[in-house]
CSV table of C-alpha atoms in Angstrom, one decimal:
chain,number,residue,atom,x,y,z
A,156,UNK,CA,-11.6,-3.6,12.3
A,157,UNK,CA,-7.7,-3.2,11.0
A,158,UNK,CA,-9.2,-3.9,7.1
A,159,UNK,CA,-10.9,-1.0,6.7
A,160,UNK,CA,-7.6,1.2,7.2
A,161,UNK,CA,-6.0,-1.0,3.8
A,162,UNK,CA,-8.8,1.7,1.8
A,163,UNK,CA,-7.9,4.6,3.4
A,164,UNK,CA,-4.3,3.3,1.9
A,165,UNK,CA,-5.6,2.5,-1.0
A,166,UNK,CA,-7.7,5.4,-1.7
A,167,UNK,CA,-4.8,7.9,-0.7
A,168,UNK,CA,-2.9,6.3,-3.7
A,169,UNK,CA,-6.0,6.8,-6.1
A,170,UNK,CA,-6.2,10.6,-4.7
A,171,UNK,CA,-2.4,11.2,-5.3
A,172,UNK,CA,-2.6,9.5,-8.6
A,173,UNK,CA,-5.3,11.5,-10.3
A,174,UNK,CA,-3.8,14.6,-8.9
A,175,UNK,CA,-0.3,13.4,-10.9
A,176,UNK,CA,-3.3,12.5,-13.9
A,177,UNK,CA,-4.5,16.5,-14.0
A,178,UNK,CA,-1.3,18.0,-13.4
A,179,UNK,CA,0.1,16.0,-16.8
A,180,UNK,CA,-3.2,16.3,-18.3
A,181,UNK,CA,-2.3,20.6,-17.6
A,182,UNK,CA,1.5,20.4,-18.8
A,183,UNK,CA,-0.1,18.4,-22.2
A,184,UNK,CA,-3.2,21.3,-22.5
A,185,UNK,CA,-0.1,24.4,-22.0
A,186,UNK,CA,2.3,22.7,-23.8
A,187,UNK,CA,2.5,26.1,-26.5
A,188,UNK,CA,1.1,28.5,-23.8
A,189,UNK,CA,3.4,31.5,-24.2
A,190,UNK,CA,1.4,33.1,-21.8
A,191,UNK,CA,2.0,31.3,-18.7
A,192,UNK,CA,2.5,34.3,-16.1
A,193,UNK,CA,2.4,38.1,-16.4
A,194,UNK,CA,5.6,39.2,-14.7
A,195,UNK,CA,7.5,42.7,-14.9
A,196,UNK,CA,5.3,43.4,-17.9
A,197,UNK,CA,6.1,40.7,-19.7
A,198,UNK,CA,4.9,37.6,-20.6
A,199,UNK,CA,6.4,34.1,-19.4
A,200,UNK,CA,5.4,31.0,-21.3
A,201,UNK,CA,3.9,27.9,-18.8
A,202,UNK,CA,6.3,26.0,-16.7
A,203,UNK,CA,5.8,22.7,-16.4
A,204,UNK,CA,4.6,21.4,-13.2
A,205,UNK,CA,5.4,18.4,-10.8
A,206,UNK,CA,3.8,16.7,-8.4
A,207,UNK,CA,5.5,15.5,-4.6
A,208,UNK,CA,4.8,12.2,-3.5
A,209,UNK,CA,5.9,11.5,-0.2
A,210,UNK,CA,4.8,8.3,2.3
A,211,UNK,CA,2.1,9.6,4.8
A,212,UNK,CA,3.7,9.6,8.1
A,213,UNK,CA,2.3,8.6,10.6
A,214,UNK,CA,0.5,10.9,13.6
A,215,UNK,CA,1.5,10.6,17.3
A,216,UNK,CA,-1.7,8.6,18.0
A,217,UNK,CA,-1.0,6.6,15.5
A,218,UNK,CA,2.2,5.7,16.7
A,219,UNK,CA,0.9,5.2,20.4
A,220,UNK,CA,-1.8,3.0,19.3
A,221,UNK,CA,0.4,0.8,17.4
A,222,UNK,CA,3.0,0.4,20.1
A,223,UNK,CA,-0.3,-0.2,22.7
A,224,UNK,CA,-1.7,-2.9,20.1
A,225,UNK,CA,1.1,-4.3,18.1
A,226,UNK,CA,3.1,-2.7,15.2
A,227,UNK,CA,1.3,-1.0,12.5
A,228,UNK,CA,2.4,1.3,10.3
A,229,UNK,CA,1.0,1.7,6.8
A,230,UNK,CA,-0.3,4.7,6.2
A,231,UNK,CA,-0.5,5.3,2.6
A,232,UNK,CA,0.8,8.1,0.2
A,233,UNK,CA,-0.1,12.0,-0.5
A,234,UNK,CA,0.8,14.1,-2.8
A,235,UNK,CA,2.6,17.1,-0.6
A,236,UNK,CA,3.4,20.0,-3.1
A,237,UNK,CA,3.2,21.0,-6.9
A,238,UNK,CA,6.8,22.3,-8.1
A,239,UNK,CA,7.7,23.7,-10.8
A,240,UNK,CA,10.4,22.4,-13.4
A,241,UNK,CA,13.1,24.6,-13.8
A,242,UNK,CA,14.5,23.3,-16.5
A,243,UNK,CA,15.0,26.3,-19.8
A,244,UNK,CA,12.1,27.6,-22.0
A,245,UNK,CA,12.2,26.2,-25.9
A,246,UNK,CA,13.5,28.8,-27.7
A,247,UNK,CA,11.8,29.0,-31.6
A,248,UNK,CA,12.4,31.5,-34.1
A,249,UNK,CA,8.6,32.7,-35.2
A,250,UNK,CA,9.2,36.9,-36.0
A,251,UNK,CA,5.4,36.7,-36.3
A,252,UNK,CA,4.6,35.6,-33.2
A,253,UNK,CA,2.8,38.3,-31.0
A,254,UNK,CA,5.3,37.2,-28.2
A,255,UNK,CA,8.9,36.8,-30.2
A,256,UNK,CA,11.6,38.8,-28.8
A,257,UNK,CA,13.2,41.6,-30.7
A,258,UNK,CA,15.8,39.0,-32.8
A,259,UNK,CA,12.5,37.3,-33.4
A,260,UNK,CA,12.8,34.3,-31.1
A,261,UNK,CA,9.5,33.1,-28.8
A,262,UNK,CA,9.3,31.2,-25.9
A,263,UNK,CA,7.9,28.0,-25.5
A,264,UNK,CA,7.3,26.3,-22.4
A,265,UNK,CA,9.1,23.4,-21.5
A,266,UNK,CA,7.2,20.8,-21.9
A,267,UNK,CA,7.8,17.5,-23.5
A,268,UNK,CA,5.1,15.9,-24.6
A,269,UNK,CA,6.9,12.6,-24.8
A,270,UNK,CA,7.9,13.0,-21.3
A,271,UNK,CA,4.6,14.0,-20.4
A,272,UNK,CA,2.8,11.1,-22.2
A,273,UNK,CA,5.2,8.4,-20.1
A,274,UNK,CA,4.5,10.2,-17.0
A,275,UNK,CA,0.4,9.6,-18.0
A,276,UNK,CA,1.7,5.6,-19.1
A,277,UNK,CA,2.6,5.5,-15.2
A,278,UNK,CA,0.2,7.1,-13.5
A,279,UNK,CA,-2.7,5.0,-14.9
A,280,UNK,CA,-1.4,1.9,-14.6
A,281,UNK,CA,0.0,2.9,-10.4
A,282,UNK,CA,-3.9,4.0,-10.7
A,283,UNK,CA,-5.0,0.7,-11.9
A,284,UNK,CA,-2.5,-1.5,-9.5
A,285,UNK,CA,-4.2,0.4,-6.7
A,286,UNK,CA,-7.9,-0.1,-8.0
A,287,UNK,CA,-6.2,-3.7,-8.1
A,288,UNK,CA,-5.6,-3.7,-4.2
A,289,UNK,CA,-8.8,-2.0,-3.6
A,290,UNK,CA,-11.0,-3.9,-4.5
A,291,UNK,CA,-8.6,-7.6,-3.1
A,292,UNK,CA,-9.6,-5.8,0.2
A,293,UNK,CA,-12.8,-5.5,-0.7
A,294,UNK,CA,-13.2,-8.8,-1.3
A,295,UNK,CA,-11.3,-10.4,2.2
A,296,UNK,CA,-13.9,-7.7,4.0
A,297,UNK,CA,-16.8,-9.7,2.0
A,298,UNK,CA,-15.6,-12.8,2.7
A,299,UNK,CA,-14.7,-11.8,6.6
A,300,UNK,CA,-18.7,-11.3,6.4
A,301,UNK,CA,-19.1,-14.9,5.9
A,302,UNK,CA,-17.8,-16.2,9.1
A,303,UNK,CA,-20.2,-18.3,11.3
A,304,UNK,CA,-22.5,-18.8,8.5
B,278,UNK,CA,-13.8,-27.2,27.3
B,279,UNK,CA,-12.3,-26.1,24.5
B,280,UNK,CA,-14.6,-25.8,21.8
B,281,UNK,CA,-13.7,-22.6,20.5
B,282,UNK,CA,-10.7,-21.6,22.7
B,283,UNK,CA,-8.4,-24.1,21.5
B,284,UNK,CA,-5.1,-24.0,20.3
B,285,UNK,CA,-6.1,-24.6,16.4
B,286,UNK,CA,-8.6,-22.3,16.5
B,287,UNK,CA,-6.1,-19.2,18.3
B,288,UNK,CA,-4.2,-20.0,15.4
B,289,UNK,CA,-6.4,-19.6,12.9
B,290,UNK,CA,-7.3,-15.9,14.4
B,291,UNK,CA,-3.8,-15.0,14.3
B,292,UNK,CA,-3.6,-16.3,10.9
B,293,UNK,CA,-6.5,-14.0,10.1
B,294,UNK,CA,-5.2,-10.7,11.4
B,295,UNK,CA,-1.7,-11.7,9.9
B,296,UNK,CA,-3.7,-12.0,6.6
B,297,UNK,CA,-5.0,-8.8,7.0
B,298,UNK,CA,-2.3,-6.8,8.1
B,299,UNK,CA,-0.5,-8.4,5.1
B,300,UNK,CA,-2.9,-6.8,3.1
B,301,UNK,CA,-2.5,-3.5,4.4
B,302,UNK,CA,1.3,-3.4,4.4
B,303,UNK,CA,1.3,-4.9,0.6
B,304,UNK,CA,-1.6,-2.1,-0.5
B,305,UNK,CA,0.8,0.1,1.3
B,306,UNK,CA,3.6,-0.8,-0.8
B,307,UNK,CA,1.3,-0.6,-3.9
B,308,UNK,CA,0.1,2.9,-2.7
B,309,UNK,CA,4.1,4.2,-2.9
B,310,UNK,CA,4.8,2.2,-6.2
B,311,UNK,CA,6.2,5.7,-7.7
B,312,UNK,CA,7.4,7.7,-4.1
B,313,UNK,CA,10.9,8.4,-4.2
B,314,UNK,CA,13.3,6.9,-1.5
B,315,UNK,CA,9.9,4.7,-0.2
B,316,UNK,CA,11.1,1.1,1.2
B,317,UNK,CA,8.8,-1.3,1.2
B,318,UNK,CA,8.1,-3.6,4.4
B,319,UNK,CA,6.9,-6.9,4.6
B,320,UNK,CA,4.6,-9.4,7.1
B,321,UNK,CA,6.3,-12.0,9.1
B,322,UNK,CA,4.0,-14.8,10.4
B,323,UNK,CA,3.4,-18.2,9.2
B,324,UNK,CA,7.5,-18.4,9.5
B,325,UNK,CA,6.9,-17.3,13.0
B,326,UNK,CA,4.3,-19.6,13.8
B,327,UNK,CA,6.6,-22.9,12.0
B,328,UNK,CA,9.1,-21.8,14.2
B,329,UNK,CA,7.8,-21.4,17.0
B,330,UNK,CA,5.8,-25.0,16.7
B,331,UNK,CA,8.8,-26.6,15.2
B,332,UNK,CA,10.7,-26.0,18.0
B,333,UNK,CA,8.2,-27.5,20.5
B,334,UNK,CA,7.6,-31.4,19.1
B,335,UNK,CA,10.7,-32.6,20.4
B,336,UNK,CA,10.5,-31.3,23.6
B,337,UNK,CA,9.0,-32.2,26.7
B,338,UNK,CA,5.8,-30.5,28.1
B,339,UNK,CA,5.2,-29.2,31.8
B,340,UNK,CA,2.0,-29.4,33.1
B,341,UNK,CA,0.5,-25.9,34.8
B,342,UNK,CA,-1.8,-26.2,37.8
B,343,UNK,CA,-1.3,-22.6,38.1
B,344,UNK,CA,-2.1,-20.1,35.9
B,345,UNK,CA,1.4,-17.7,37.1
B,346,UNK,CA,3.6,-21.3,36.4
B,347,UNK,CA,5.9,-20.2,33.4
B,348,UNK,CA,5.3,-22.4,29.9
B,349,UNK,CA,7.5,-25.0,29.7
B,350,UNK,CA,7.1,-27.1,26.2
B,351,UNK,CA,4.0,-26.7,23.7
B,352,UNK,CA,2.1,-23.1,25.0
B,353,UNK,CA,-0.9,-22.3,23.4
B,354,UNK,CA,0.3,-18.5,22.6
B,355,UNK,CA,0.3,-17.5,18.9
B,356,UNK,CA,3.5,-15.3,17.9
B,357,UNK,CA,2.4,-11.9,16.7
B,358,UNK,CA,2.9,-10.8,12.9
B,359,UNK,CA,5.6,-8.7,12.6
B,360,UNK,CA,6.3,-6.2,10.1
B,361,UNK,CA,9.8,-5.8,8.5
B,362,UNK,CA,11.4,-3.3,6.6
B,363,UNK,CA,13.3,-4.3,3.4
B,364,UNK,CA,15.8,-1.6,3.6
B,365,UNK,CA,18.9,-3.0,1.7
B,366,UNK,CA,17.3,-3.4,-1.8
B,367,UNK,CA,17.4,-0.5,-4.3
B,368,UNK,CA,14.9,-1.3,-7.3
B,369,UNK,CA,14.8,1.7,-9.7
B,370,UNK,CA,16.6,4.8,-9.6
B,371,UNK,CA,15.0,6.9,-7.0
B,372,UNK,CA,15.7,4.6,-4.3
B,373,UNK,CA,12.3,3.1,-4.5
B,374,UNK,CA,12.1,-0.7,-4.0
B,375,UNK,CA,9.0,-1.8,-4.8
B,376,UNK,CA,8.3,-4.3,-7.2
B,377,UNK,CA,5.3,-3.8,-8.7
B,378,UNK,CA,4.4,-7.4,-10.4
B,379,UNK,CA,5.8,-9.3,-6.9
B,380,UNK,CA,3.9,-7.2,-4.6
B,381,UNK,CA,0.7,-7.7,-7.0
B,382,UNK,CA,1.2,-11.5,-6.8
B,383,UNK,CA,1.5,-11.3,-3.1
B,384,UNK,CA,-1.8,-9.2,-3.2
B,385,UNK,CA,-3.5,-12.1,-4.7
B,386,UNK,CA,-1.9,-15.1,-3.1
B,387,UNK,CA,-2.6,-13.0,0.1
B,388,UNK,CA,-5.9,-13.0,-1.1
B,389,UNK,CA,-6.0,-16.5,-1.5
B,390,UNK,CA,-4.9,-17.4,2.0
B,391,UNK,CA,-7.3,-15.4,3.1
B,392,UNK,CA,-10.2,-17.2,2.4
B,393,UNK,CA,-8.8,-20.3,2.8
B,394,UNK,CA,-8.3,-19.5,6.6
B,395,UNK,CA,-12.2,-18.1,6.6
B,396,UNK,CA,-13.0,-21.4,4.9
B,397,UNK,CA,-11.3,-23.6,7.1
B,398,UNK,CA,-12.6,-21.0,10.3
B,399,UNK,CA,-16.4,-21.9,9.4
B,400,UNK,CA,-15.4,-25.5,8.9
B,401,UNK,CA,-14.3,-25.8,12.4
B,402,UNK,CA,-17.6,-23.8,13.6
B,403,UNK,CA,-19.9,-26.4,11.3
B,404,UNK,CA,-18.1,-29.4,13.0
B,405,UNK,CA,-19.2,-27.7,16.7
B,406,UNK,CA,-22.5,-27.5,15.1
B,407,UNK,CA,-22.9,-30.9,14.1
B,408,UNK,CA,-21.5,-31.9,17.7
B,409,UNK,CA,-24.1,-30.0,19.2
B,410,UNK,CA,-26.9,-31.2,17.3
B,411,UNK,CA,-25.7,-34.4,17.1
B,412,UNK,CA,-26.6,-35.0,13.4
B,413,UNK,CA,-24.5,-34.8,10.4
């Protein structure tokens, strides 16, 4: 039956959503890790990471089944990569930090917790949107069960 | 006979699958609320269906004593649903159109339809009944 596809949409959403959730949920817990990556004998502080969304395209089979039964072509969402933000560490002046520099300055990752908290804002309510839609199909499958009765 | 081949009901079924592959586009949409450059498409059938039967009262019908004759007037076929592509719109700044609030509206009056068709699919089937065992 075509209904059951509209979870696998659904639930792709809910995947790539909670992956978005953990990798804010890592930028928020690292935002004052100095010591993100070991490189060239030296300490780098956390970068913040991003997550790639991208529309799930569609497989050959796919495509020949929909042009044998009638166009179809919803697929859902996944998440493809985790980048890193490129954007320039915080500088802060802290001599006493076990990681300043010579002139005393440290580096902090560049996170922004602001940011960070708006990109959480988003990603719950996409999450509960799609828990939303989820559970509409849900209910047109129960009530498809009805028919005849 | 046509008790459960007839015109109405053929409607209602296409009506059904529409329904459904409404729902699965719309979820789609939802699903890519937040993917950059993502355009989000749209079900075309009860327009398809007004057309096509709007077209048809004023005309004249042929009758078929052969199944190869062609159609001419009022045919019994249901137009398919169609899916379309809203490609023109740009919503926010990542070339994402989706509208969150109008696609979650047209989840639920989706939903809506939905059941009405169901509903209106059994009533059809309890009317058969009540021919067949000729009591209301």
């Amino acid at each position: 039956m075509k209904l059951t596809n509209g979870f696998n949409v659904s639930a792709s959403a809910l995947t790539a959503q909670r992956l978005r959730m953990d990798v804010i949920s890592s930028n928020i817990a690292n935002a004052e890790t100095t010591r993100g990556k070991f490189v060239n004998g030296q300490y780098e502080p956390y970068k913040r990471k991003m997550v790639v969304i991208e529309p799930i395209q569609p497989s050959f089979s796919d495509v020949l089944n929909a042009q044998i039964s009638g166009s179809e072509r919803a697929a859902g969402v996944k998440a493809t990569r985790i980048i890193e933000d490129s954007s320039p560490s915080k500088l802060v002046y802290n001599p006493s930090h076990p990681d300043a520099d010579e002139a005393g300055y440290v580096k902090l990752p560049n996170v922004d917790v602001m940011k960070e908290m708006v990109d959480m804002i988003s990603a719950t309510r996409s999450y509960e949107a799609n828990v939303t839609a989820l559970n509409a199909t849900k209910a047109m499958f129960v009530k498809a069960l009805e028919i005849g009765k | 006979m046509n008790l459960l081949n007839g015109p109405v009901f053929k409607r209602l079924e296409g009506a059904i699958s529409a329904a459904e592959l409404r729902q699965k586009v719309v979820s789609n949409n939802v699903a890519n609320a937040d993917t950059p450059n993502f355009k989000r498409s749209e079900v075309l059938f009860e327009e398809l269906l007004a057309q096509q039967m709007g077209n048809q009262t004023s005309q004249i019908n042929g009758k078929r004593t052969d199944s190869r004759h062609f159609v001419i007037g009022q045919s019994d076929s249901v137009p398919g649903a169609s899916i379309v592509a809203d490609a023109n719109t740009v919503m926010n700044n990542n070339s994402n159109n989706v509208d969150i609030e109008r696609e979650m509206a047209l989840l639920a009056k989706n939903q809506l339809t939905y059941n009405y068709y169901i509903q209106q699919v059994n009533h059809d089937m309890r009317m058969i009944r009540t021919a067949i065992e000729g009591r209301a």
